Short mmCIF file of C-alpha atoms in Angstrom, two decimals:
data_model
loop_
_atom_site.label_atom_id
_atom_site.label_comp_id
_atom_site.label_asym_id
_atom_site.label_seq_id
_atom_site.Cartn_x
_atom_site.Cartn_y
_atom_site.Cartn_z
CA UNK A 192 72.59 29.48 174.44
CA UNK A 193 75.85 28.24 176.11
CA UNK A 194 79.22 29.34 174.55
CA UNK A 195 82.49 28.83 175.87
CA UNK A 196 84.87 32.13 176.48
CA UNK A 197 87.86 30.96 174.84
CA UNK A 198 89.08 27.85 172.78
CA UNK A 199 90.97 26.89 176.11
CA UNK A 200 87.94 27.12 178.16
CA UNK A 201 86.10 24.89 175.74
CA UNK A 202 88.88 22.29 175.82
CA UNK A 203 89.20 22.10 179.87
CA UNK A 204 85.63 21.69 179.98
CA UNK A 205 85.11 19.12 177.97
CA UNK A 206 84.64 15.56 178.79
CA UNK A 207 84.01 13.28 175.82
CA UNK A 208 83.84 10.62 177.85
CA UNK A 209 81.01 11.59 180.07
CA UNK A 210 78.97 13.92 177.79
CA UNK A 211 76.32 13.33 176.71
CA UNK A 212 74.44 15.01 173.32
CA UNK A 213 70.64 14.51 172.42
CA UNK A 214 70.12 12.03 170.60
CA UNK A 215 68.97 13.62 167.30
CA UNK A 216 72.47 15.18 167.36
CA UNK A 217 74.85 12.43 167.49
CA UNK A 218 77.54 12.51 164.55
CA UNK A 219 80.18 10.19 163.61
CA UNK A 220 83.30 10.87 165.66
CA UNK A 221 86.94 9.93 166.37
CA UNK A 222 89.49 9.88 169.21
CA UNK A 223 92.05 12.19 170.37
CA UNK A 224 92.84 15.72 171.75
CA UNK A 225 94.33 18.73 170.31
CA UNK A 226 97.01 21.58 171.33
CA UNK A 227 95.84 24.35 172.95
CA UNK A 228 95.87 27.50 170.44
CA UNK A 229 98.25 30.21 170.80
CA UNK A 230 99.61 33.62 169.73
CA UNK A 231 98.19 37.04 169.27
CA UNK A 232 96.91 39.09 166.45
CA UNK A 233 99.47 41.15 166.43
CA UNK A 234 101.70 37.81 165.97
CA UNK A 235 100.13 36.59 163.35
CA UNK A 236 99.05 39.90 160.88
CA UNK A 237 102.66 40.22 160.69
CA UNK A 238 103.09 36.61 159.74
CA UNK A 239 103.87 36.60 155.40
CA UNK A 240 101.61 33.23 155.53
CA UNK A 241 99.98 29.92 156.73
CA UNK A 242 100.72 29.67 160.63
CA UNK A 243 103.16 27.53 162.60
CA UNK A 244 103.06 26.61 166.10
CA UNK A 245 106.65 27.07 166.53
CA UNK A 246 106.01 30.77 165.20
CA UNK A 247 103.38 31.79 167.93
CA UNK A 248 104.19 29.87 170.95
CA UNK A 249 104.95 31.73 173.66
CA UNK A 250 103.04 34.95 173.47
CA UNK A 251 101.60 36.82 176.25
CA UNK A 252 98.80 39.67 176.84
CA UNK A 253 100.43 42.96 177.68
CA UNK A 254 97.31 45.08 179.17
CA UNK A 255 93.90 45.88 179.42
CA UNK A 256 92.35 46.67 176.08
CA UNK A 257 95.37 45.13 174.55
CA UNK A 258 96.02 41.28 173.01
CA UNK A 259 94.08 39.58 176.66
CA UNK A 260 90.90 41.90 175.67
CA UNK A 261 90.92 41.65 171.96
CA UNK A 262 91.02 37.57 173.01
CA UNK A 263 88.14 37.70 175.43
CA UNK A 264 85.85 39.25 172.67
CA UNK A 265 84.39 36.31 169.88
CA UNK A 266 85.55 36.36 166.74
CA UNK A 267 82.54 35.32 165.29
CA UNK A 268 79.00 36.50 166.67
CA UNK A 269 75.78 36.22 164.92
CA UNK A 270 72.74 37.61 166.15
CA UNK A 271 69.02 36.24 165.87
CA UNK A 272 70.17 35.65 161.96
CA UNK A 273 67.25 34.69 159.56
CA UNK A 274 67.80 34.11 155.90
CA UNK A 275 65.78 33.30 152.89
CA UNK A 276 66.87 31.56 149.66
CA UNK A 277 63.97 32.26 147.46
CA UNK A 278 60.56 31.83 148.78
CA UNK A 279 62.35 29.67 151.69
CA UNK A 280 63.39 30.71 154.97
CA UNK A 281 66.83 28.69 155.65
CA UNK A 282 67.89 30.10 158.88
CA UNK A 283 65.25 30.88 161.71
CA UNK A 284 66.83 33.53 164.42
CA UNK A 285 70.02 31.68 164.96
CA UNK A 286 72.70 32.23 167.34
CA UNK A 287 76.41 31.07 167.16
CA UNK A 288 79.23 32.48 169.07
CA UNK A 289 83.16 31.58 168.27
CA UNK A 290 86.06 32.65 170.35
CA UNK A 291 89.24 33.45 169.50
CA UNK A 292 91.50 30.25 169.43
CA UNK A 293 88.20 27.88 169.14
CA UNK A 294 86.75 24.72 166.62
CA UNK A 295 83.38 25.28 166.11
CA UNK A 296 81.89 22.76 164.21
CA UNK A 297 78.09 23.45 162.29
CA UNK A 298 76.35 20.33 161.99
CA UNK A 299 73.33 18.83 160.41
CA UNK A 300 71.39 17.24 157.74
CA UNK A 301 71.70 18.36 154.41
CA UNK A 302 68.96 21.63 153.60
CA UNK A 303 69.57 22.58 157.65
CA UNK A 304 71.07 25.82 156.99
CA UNK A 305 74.86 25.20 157.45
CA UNK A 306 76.08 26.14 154.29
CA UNK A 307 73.68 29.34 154.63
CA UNK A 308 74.60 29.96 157.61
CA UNK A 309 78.78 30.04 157.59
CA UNK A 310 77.85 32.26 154.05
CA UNK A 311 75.93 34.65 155.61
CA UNK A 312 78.85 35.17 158.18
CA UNK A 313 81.17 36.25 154.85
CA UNK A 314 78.11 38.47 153.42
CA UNK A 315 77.50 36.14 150.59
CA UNK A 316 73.85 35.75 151.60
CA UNK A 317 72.43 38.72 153.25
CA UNK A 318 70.32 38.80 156.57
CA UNK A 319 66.60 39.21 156.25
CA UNK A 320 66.96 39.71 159.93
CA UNK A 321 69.14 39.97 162.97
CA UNK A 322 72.82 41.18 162.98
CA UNK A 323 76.53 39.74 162.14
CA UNK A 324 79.82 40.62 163.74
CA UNK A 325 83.55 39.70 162.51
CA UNK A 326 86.45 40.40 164.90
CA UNK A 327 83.68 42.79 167.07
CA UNK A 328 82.83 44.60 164.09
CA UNK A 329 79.72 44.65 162.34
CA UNK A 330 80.03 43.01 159.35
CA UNK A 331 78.47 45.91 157.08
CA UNK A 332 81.40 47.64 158.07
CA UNK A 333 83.99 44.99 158.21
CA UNK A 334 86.80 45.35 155.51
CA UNK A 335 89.45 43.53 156.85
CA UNK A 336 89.05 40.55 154.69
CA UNK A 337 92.97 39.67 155.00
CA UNK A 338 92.28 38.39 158.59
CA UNK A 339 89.50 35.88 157.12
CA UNK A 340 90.31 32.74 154.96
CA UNK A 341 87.56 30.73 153.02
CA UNK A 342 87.24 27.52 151.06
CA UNK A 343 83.87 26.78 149.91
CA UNK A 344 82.14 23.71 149.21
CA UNK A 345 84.08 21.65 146.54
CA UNK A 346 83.98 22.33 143.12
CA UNK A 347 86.86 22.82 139.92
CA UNK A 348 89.48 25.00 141.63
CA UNK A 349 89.98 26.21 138.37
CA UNK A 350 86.46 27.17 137.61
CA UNK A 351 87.03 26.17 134.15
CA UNK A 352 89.73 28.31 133.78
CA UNK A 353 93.52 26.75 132.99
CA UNK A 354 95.58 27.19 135.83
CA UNK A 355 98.23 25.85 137.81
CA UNK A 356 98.38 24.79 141.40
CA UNK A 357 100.48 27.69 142.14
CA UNK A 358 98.44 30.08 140.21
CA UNK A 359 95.24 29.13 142.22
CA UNK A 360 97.27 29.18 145.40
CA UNK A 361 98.70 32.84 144.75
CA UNK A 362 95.39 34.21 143.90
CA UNK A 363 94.31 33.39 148.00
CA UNK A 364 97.44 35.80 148.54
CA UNK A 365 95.81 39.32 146.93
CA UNK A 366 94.07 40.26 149.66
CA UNK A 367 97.56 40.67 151.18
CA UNK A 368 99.16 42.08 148.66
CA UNK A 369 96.47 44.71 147.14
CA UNK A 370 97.35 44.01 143.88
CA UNK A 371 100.66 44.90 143.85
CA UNK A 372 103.75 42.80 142.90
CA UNK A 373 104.19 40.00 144.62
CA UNK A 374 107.34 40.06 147.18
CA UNK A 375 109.50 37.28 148.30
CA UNK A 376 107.63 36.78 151.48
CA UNK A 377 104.46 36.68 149.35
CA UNK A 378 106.23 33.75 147.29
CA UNK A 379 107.34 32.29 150.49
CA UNK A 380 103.47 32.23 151.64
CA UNK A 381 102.58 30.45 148.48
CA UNK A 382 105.36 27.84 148.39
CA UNK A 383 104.30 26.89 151.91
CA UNK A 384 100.68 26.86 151.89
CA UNK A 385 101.17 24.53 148.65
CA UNK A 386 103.74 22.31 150.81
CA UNK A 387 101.57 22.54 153.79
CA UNK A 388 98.79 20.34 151.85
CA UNK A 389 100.88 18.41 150.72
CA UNK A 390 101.32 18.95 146.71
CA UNK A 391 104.93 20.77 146.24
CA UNK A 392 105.55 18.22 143.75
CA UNK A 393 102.15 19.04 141.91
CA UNK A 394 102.57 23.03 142.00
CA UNK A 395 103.12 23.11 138.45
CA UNK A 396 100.68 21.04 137.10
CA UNK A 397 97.15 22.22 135.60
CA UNK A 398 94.06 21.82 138.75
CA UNK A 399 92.11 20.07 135.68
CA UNK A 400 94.78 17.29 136.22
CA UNK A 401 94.30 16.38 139.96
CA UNK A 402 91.74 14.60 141.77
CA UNK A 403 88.90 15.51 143.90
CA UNK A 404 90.72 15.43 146.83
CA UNK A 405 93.76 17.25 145.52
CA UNK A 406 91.08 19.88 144.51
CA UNK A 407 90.12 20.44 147.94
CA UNK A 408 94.23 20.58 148.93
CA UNK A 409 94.39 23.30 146.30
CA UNK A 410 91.11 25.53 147.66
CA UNK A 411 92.23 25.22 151.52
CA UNK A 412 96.27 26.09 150.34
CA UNK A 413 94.60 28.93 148.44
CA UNK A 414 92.79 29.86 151.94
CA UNK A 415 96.01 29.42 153.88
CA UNK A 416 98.02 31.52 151.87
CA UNK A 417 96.80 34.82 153.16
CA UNK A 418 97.98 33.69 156.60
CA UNK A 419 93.96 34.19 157.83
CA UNK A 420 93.22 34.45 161.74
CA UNK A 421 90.12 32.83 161.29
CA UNK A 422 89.19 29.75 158.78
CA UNK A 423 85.63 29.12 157.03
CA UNK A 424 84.98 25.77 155.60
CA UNK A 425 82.26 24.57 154.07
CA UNK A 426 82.48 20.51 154.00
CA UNK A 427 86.50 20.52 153.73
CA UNK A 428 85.55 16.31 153.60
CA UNK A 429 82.98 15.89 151.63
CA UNK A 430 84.23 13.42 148.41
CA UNK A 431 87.36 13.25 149.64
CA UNK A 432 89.43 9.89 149.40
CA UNK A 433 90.69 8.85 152.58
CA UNK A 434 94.57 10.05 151.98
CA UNK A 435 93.84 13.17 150.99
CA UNK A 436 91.31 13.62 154.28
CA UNK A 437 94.64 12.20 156.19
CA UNK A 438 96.74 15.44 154.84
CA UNK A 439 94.03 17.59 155.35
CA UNK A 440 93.01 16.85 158.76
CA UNK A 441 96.82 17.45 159.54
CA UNK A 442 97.00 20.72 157.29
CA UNK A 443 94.07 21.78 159.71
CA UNK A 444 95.83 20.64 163.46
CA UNK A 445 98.66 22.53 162.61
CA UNK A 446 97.20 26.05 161.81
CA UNK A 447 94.77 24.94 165.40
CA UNK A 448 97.77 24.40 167.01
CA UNK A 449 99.07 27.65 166.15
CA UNK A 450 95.90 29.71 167.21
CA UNK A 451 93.89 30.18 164.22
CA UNK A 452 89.98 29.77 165.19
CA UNK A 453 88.40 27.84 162.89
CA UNK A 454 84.60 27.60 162.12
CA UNK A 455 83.69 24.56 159.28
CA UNK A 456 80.55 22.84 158.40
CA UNK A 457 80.36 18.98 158.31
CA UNK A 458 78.06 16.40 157.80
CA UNK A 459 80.24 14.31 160.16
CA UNK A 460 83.20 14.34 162.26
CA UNK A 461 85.61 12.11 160.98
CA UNK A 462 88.95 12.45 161.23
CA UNK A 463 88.81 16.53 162.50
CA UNK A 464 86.70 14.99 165.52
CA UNK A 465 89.96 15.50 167.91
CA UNK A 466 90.54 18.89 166.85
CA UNK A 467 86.40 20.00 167.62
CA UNK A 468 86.06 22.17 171.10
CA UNK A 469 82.28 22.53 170.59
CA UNK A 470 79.50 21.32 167.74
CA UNK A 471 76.53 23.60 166.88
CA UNK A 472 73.77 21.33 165.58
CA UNK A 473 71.35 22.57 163.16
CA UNK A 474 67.96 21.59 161.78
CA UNK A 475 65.77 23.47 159.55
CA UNK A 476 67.32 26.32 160.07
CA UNK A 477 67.17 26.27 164.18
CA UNK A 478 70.06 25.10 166.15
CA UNK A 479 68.95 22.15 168.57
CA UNK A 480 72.52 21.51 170.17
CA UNK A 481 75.31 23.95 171.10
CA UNK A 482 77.95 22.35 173.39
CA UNK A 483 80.13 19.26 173.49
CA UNK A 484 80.71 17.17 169.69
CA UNK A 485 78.03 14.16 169.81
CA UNK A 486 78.76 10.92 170.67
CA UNK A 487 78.90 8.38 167.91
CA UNK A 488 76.27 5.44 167.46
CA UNK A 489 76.53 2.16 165.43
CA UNK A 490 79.23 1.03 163.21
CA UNK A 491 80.14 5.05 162.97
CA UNK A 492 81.80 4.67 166.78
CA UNK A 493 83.76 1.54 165.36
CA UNK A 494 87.62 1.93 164.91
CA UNK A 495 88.73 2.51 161.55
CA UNK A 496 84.98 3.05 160.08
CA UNK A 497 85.04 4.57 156.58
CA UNK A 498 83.71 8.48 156.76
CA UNK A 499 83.27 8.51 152.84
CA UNK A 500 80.17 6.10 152.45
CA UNK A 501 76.98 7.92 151.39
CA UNK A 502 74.25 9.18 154.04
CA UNK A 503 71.46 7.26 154.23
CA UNK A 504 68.40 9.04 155.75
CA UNK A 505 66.98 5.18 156.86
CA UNK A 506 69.40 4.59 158.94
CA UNK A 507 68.72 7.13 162.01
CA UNK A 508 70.78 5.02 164.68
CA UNK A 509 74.04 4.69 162.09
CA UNK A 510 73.39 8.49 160.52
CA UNK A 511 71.96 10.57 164.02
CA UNK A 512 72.40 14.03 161.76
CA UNK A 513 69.96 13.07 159.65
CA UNK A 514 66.94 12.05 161.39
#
């Protein structure tokens, strides 16, 4: 299984121009290139919240076994992971791999194991076989939940429950603050991670109030507000109006140009194309591609093509994922 060594490595290497996927993995795509990711860990744990570039350009490795070593090891490693939901095995004795700095995108059909799989990394659905590791630490052991942010798949922010914007966002913030009061850099982390997605003026107002899109604002704020190394998404696009994609797409290149590694299912590239150093392709539960994003086919590698038209399965030329 190739895997790059860093998110810089992955970005040098690539070639979208000249590289070519299998076929059975193409995806809709964009244009573009990103910043390279910077800063440390040590940088940004002692950040109060969502990252700027401007806050962790400029740092440097000091020595062995130090900031250049903890880089060099992945942030994310899984192992040979199987899973079952049921009576059904979802994941077959995968492997995925994601360096500090990097955009790993997990793509596939819907039922290929994506969803399973970036859960299983988080210990929401446990292994029926192979192994797990967060940060080089298995994750049976792993307790440094701080360092990881995650917005699931998109449903009522509020769960049913009345709340504000700003409540939703500052519950993100506990695994920072243990509970205790919240301090003024624990405010600041809030205000920003609700600015950052772009509904400051909405902070107030009930989640029941806001749209689908503004839901998905309020989850990925909520994520962001813990100031989290590395970012889990699960379909940050799905349902989302084409505005709201816009903020979040820029919400996401700004805490990518700042360093954090990112790992997000999709069921197509869209707008984050740009930001993507390397696509992981899955289908039932095996992953069949592992290296540069797929090329687009059909009207999905036409400028300005809408990314929020349904998936349909007869269309294997238009929709590669899903054949």
């Amino acid at each position: 299984m190739a895997t790059t060594e860093s998110g810089k490595q992955a970005r040098e290497a690539r070639a979208p121009e000249t590289a070519q996927a299998p076929e059975a993995a193409t995806a809709h795509t964009g244009t573009g290139t990103r910043p390279a990711g910077t800063g440390s860990p040590e940088d940004r744990l002692s950040m109060p919240g969502p990252r700027r570039a401007s806050e962790t350009a400029g740092t440097t490795a000091t020595a062995d076994g130090g900031p250049a070593a903890q880089r060099l090891a992945p942030v994310v490693s899984v192992r040979g992971a199987t899973a079952t939901l049921g009576s059904r095995t979802v994941l077959r004795g995968i492997d995925l791999t994601v360096h500090r700095g990097e955009v790993v995108a997990l793509l596939g059909a819907n039922g290929s194991g994506k969803s399973t799989a970036v859960r299983s990394v988080i210990g929401q659905v446990p292994l029926t076989g192979g192994e797990i590791s967060l940060f080089s630490t298995p994750l049976r052991r792993f307790r440094d939940w701080a360092r990881v942010g995650y917005v699931p798949q998109r449903t009522t922010a509020a769960s049913g429950v009345p709340a504000t914007v700003h409540e939703v966002v500052s519950s993100g913030r506990l695994s920072r603050t243990k509970f205790r009061p919240p301090s003024k850099a624990d405010r600041a982390a809030v205000q920003e991670a609700i600015e950052l997605v772009g509904l400051a003026d909405r902070a107030k107002d009930s989640v029941d109030a806001l749209s689908g899109g503004q839901h998905q604002r309020v989850l990925i704020a909520r994520a962001l507000a813990a100031g989290p190394e590395l970012l889990i998404m699960d379909e940050p696009m799905a349902g989302v109006d084409l505005a709201s994609q816009d903020i979040l797409a820029a919400t996401l290149r700004e805490q990518v140009a700042a360093g954090t590694t990112v790992l997000l299912v999709l069921h197509e590239l869209g707008p984050l194309e740009p930001l993507i150093d390397r696509a992981v392709v899955l289908r039932d539960g095996c992953v069949t591609h592992d290296g540069p994003p797929p090329q687009a086919l059909g009207q999905h590698a036409l400028p300005g093509h809408d990314h929020v038209h349904p998936h349909a399965a007869g269309e294997p030329l238009r929709t590669g994922l899903l054949t």
